[in-house]
mmCIF file of C-alpha atoms in Angstrom:
data_model
loop_
_atom_site.group_PDB
_atom_site.id
_atom_site.type_symbol
_atom_site.label_atom_id
_atom_site.label_comp_id
_atom_site.label_asym_id
_atom_site.label_seq_id
_atom_site.Cartn_x
_atom_site.Cartn_y
_atom_site.Cartn_z
ATOM 1 C CA MET A 1 126.428 4.956 121.882
ATOM 2 C CA LEU A 2 128.577 5.906 118.899
ATOM 3 C CA SER A 3 129.737 9.269 117.622
ATOM 4 C CA LYS A 4 129.287 10.158 113.956
ATOM 5 C CA LEU A 5 130.805 13.084 112.058
ATOM 6 C CA ILE A 6 128.958 14.486 109.028
ATOM 7 C CA ILE A 7 131.371 16.411 106.790
ATOM 8 C CA ARG A 8 130.214 19.186 104.480
ATOM 9 C CA HIS A 9 132.208 21.446 102.156
ATOM 10 C CA ASN A 10 130.622 24.760 101.190
ATOM 11 C CA GLY A 11 127.323 23.404 102.566
ATOM 12 C CA ARG A 12 127.352 20.170 100.536
ATOM 13 C CA LYS A 13 127.643 16.794 102.274
ATOM 14 C CA ILE A 14 130.745 14.938 101.114
ATOM 15 C CA ASP A 15 131.240 12.189 103.696
ATOM 16 C CA GLU A 16 130.414 10.839 107.113
ATOM 17 C CA LEU A 17 132.549 8.977 109.617
ATOM 18 C CA ILE A 18 131.781 6.801 112.638
ATOM 19 C CA ILE A 19 134.433 7.502 115.308
ATOM 20 C CA LYS A 20 136.091 4.187 116.173
ATOM 21 C CA ARG A 21 139.549 5.433 117.207
ATOM 22 C CA ASP A 22 140.627 7.317 120.314
ATOM 23 C CA VAL A 23 142.168 10.088 118.178
ATOM 24 C CA VAL A 24 141.101 11.300 114.713
ATOM 25 C CA THR A 25 143.289 13.911 112.998
ATOM 26 C CA LEU A 26 141.877 16.533 110.608
ATOM 27 C CA GLY A 27 143.877 18.581 108.134
ATOM 28 C CA ARG A 28 145.010 19.239 104.574
ATOM 29 C CA LYS A 29 147.866 16.682 104.437
ATOM 30 C CA ALA A 30 147.092 13.239 103.037
ATOM 31 C CA ASP A 31 148.187 11.371 106.181
ATOM 32 C CA ASN A 32 145.354 12.824 108.308
ATOM 33 C CA ASP A 33 142.501 10.491 109.246
ATOM 34 C CA LEU A 34 140.083 13.042 107.806
ATOM 35 C CA ARG A 35 141.652 14.937 104.920
ATOM 36 C CA LEU A 36 140.118 18.354 104.254
ATOM 37 C CA GLU A 37 141.523 19.567 100.955
ATOM 38 C CA ASP A 38 141.270 23.350 100.938
ATOM 39 C CA SER A 39 143.757 26.213 101.350
ATOM 40 C CA THR A 40 141.736 27.463 104.355
ATOM 41 C CA VAL A 41 142.713 24.292 106.274
ATOM 42 C CA SER A 42 146.138 23.851 107.903
ATOM 43 C CA ASN A 43 148.246 20.735 107.243
ATOM 44 C CA ARG A 44 147.531 19.522 110.776
ATOM 45 C CA HIS A 45 144.504 21.591 111.686
ATOM 46 C CA ALA A 46 142.722 19.826 114.542
ATOM 47 C CA ARG A 47 142.096 16.515 116.218
ATOM 48 C CA ILE A 48 139.109 14.830 117.779
ATOM 49 C CA GLN A 49 139.933 12.815 120.875
ATOM 50 C CA ARG A 50 137.877 10.327 122.886
ATOM 51 C CA ARG A 51 138.256 10.831 126.635
ATOM 52 C CA THR A 52 136.558 9.089 129.547
ATOM 53 C CA ASP A 53 133.880 11.792 129.746
ATOM 54 C CA GLY A 54 133.213 12.204 126.019
ATOM 55 C CA LEU A 55 134.527 13.434 122.681
ATOM 56 C CA TYR A 56 136.678 16.570 122.446
ATOM 57 C CA VAL A 57 137.901 18.698 119.538
ATOM 58 C CA GLU A 58 141.288 20.375 119.890
ATOM 59 C CA ASP A 59 142.859 22.965 117.596
ATOM 60 C CA CYS A 60 146.457 22.100 116.621
ATOM 61 C CA ASP A 61 147.747 25.689 116.351
ATOM 62 C CA SER A 62 146.054 26.105 112.970
ATOM 63 C CA THR A 63 146.352 29.305 110.948
ATOM 64 C CA ASN A 64 142.605 30.039 110.693
ATOM 65 C CA GLY A 65 141.422 28.469 113.946
ATOM 66 C CA THR A 66 138.791 25.898 114.872
ATOM 67 C CA PHE A 67 135.239 26.984 115.728
ATOM 68 C CA VAL A 68 132.444 25.176 117.569
ATOM 69 C CA ASN A 69 128.958 26.627 117.186
ATOM 70 C CA GLY A 70 130.431 29.918 115.980
ATOM 71 C CA LYS A 71 132.995 30.395 118.777
ATOM 72 C CA GLN A 72 136.738 29.895 118.318
ATOM 73 C CA VAL A 73 138.077 27.181 120.622
ATOM 74 C CA GLN A 74 141.363 25.621 121.622
ATOM 75 C CA THR A 75 139.759 22.545 123.251
ATOM 76 C CA LYS A 76 136.019 21.861 123.585
ATOM 77 C CA LYS A 77 133.876 18.896 124.568
ATOM 78 C CA LEU A 78 131.505 18.007 121.724
ATOM 79 C CA LEU A 79 127.818 17.558 122.444
ATOM 80 C CA ASN A 80 125.219 16.005 120.171
ATOM 81 C CA GLY A 81 124.508 18.410 117.279
ATOM 82 C CA ASP A 82 127.611 20.585 117.751
ATOM 83 C CA VAL A 83 128.954 22.116 114.533
ATOM 84 C CA VAL A 84 132.730 22.323 114.121
ATOM 85 C CA VAL A 85 133.964 24.743 111.432
ATOM 86 C CA ILE A 86 137.404 24.197 109.922
ATOM 87 C CA GLY A 87 138.070 26.544 107.007
ATOM 88 C CA LYS A 88 135.295 26.004 104.440
ATOM 89 C CA TYR A 89 134.320 22.674 106.023
ATOM 90 C CA THR A 90 131.657 22.012 108.631
ATOM 91 C CA VAL A 91 131.774 18.851 110.708
ATOM 92 C CA VAL A 92 128.557 18.044 112.569
ATOM 93 C CA HIS A 93 128.848 15.745 115.603
ATOM 94 C CA GLU A 94 125.943 13.330 116.106
ATOM 95 C CA VAL A 95 125.439 10.676 118.773
ATOM 96 C CA VAL A 96 123.894 7.535 117.228
ATOM 97 C CA GLU A 97 122.552 4.346 118.816
ATOM 98 C CA GLU A 98 124.370 2.035 116.413
ATOM 99 C CA GLU A 99 126.368 2.203 113.218
ATOM 100 C CA PRO A 100 124.000 3.083 110.340
ATOM 101 C CA LEU A 101 123.579 0.496 107.598
ATOM 102 C CA THR A 102 123.241 3.116 104.873
ATOM 103 C CA THR A 103 124.156 6.747 104.258
ATOM 104 C CA GLU A 104 123.042 9.521 101.898
ATOM 105 C CA LEU A 105 125.866 8.553 99.567
ATOM 106 C CA ASP A 106 124.714 4.953 99.075
ATOM 107 C CA PRO A 107 123.623 3.858 95.588
ATOM 108 C CA THR A 108 120.226 2.566 94.580
ATOM 109 C CA LEU A 109 121.155 -0.692 92.864
ATOM 110 C CA GLN A 110 123.409 -3.724 93.441
ATOM 111 C CA ILE A 111 124.360 -6.283 90.803
ATOM 112 C CA GLY A 112 126.220 -9.603 91.021
ATOM 113 C CA LYS A 113 129.700 -10.635 89.890
ATOM 114 C CA GLN A 114 128.570 -12.135 86.573
ATOM 115 C CA GLU A 115 126.431 -9.094 85.749
ATOM 116 C CA PHE A 116 129.423 -6.880 86.599
ATOM 117 C CA ALA A 117 131.579 -8.719 84.011
ATOM 118 C CA VAL A 118 128.801 -8.420 81.396
ATOM 119 C CA LEU A 119 128.362 -4.732 82.195
ATOM 120 C CA LEU A 120 132.074 -3.981 81.684
ATOM 121 C CA ALA A 121 132.176 -6.000 78.447
ATOM 122 C CA ARG A 122 129.159 -4.180 77.010
ATOM 123 C CA LEU A 123 130.462 -0.770 78.027
ATOM 124 C CA SER A 124 133.752 -1.393 76.253
ATOM 125 C CA LYS A 125 131.982 -2.460 73.015
ATOM 126 C CA SER A 126 129.098 -0.034 72.775
ATOM 127 C CA SER A 127 128.611 3.708 72.708
ATOM 128 C CA SER A 128 124.828 3.472 72.489
ATOM 129 C CA ASP A 129 122.371 2.765 75.309
ATOM 130 C CA GLU A 130 122.361 -0.793 76.627
ATOM 131 C CA SER A 131 119.923 -2.372 79.013
ATOM 132 C CA ILE A 132 121.361 -4.833 81.536
ATOM 133 C CA GLY A 133 118.572 -6.316 83.619
ATOM 134 C CA PRO A 134 116.945 -3.424 85.485
ATOM 135 C CA LEU A 135 119.977 -1.194 84.887
ATOM 136 C CA LYS A 136 120.096 1.088 81.849
ATOM 137 C CA LEU A 137 123.548 2.440 81.022
ATOM 138 C CA ASN A 138 125.425 4.315 78.363
ATOM 139 C CA LYS A 139 129.040 5.471 78.012
ATOM 140 C CA LYS A 140 128.265 8.748 79.781
ATOM 141 C CA THR A 141 126.702 6.969 82.738
ATOM 142 C CA LEU A 142 129.568 4.726 83.864
ATOM 143 C CA ASN A 143 133.072 5.923 82.998
ATOM 144 C CA TRP A 144 135.145 4.972 86.067
ATOM 145 C CA ILE A 145 135.300 2.048 88.479
ATOM 146 C CA ALA A 146 136.975 1.849 91.889
ATOM 147 C CA GLN A 147 136.886 -0.214 95.058
ATOM 148 C CA ASP A 148 136.413 1.115 98.594
ATOM 149 C CA GLU A 149 138.078 -0.053 101.829
ATOM 150 C CA ASN A 150 135.316 -2.622 102.468
ATOM 151 C CA GLY A 151 135.940 -4.366 99.124
ATOM 152 C CA VAL A 152 132.885 -2.835 97.396
ATOM 153 C CA TRP A 153 133.300 -1.986 93.692
ATOM 154 C CA TRP A 154 131.617 1.239 92.506
ATOM 155 C CA GLY A 155 130.877 2.686 89.084
ATOM 156 C CA PHE A 156 131.002 6.457 88.499
ATOM 157 C CA GLU A 157 129.919 8.840 85.776
ATOM 158 C CA ASN A 158 132.570 11.447 86.709
ATOM 159 C CA GLU A 159 136.143 10.890 87.884
ATOM 160 C CA PRO A 160 135.790 10.401 91.652
ATOM 161 C CA ILE A 161 138.019 11.660 94.460
ATOM 162 C CA THR A 162 138.967 9.850 97.654
ATOM 163 C CA GLY A 163 136.956 10.473 100.794
ATOM 164 C CA VAL A 164 137.577 9.072 104.244
ATOM 165 C CA HIS A 165 136.053 5.662 103.547
ATOM 166 C CA GLY A 166 135.940 5.513 99.782
ATOM 167 C CA TRP A 167 135.387 7.335 96.526
ATOM 168 C CA LEU A 168 133.117 10.364 96.059
ATOM 169 C CA ASP A 169 131.617 11.866 92.910
ATOM 170 C CA THR A 170 131.853 15.582 93.702
ATOM 171 C CA LEU A 171 129.888 16.542 90.573
ATOM 172 C CA ASP A 172 126.791 14.617 91.744
ATOM 173 C CA GLY A 173 126.856 12.212 88.819
ATOM 174 C CA THR A 174 125.841 8.573 88.763
ATOM 175 C CA LYS A 175 127.313 6.332 91.492
ATOM 176 C CA ILE A 176 126.390 2.646 91.304
ATOM 177 C CA LEU A 177 127.268 -0.224 93.632
ATOM 178 C CA LEU A 178 128.595 -2.904 91.294
ATOM 179 C CA LYS A 179 129.661 -5.805 93.515
ATOM 180 C CA GLN A 180 130.907 -6.728 96.994
ATOM 181 C CA GLU A 181 134.126 -8.670 97.472
ATOM 182 C CA SER A 182 134.358 -11.044 100.434
ATOM 183 C CA LYS A 183 137.113 -9.129 102.242
ATOM 184 C CA ALA A 184 138.295 -5.589 102.881
ATOM 185 C CA ASN A 185 140.899 -3.995 100.629
ATOM 186 C CA PRO A 186 143.435 -1.741 102.384
ATOM 187 C CA GLY A 187 144.900 -0.749 98.982
ATOM 188 C CA TRP A 188 141.572 0.578 97.664
ATOM 189 C CA ARG A 189 143.036 3.985 96.723
ATOM 190 C CA ASP A 190 145.019 2.251 93.938
ATOM 191 C CA THR A 191 141.958 0.638 92.298
ATOM 192 C CA LEU A 192 140.583 3.627 90.345
ATOM 193 C CA ARG A 193 140.307 2.711 86.654
ATOM 194 C CA LYS A 194 138.886 4.523 83.619
ATOM 195 C CA LEU A 195 136.649 2.409 81.399
#
């Protein structure tokens, strides 16, 4: 059994995370495992820790506290479906059988390496609609590209921000899976590029 965290900000899903480490830190600072960027979140707000009898959330002396199912806690064992509230973020704990292959944030289309090169070339030359195989694009549709930690290249309509595992379009624009590299890229946060 695996534990999954579903992260929402102001009610909107922004990311999800399969717990693979013994300790996951949550807070506003960039060096947390799960960065929650909001003034209602402390720099080092809370941590989620795997123990022999399950998963626990622990408040790290935060300013606004950590809540589980509406009650403020210092340390609490997480059960399936528990809702952790940290500032304006909710983190839902789910027990899953195996790591999911897809998430809500996945795109609807994948194209190959050669098509990716053609796509970028056409976007740089044209401001009108172009049709590339089954994919119809214009300058407003794909304005940014970036790679995630697994080596996957993405195209975005709006400038994305970093999530736990990759880039997120917080304005709900177009997000397209462009191509998959053969290996992971630990420096993925440096790959964001405007077309």
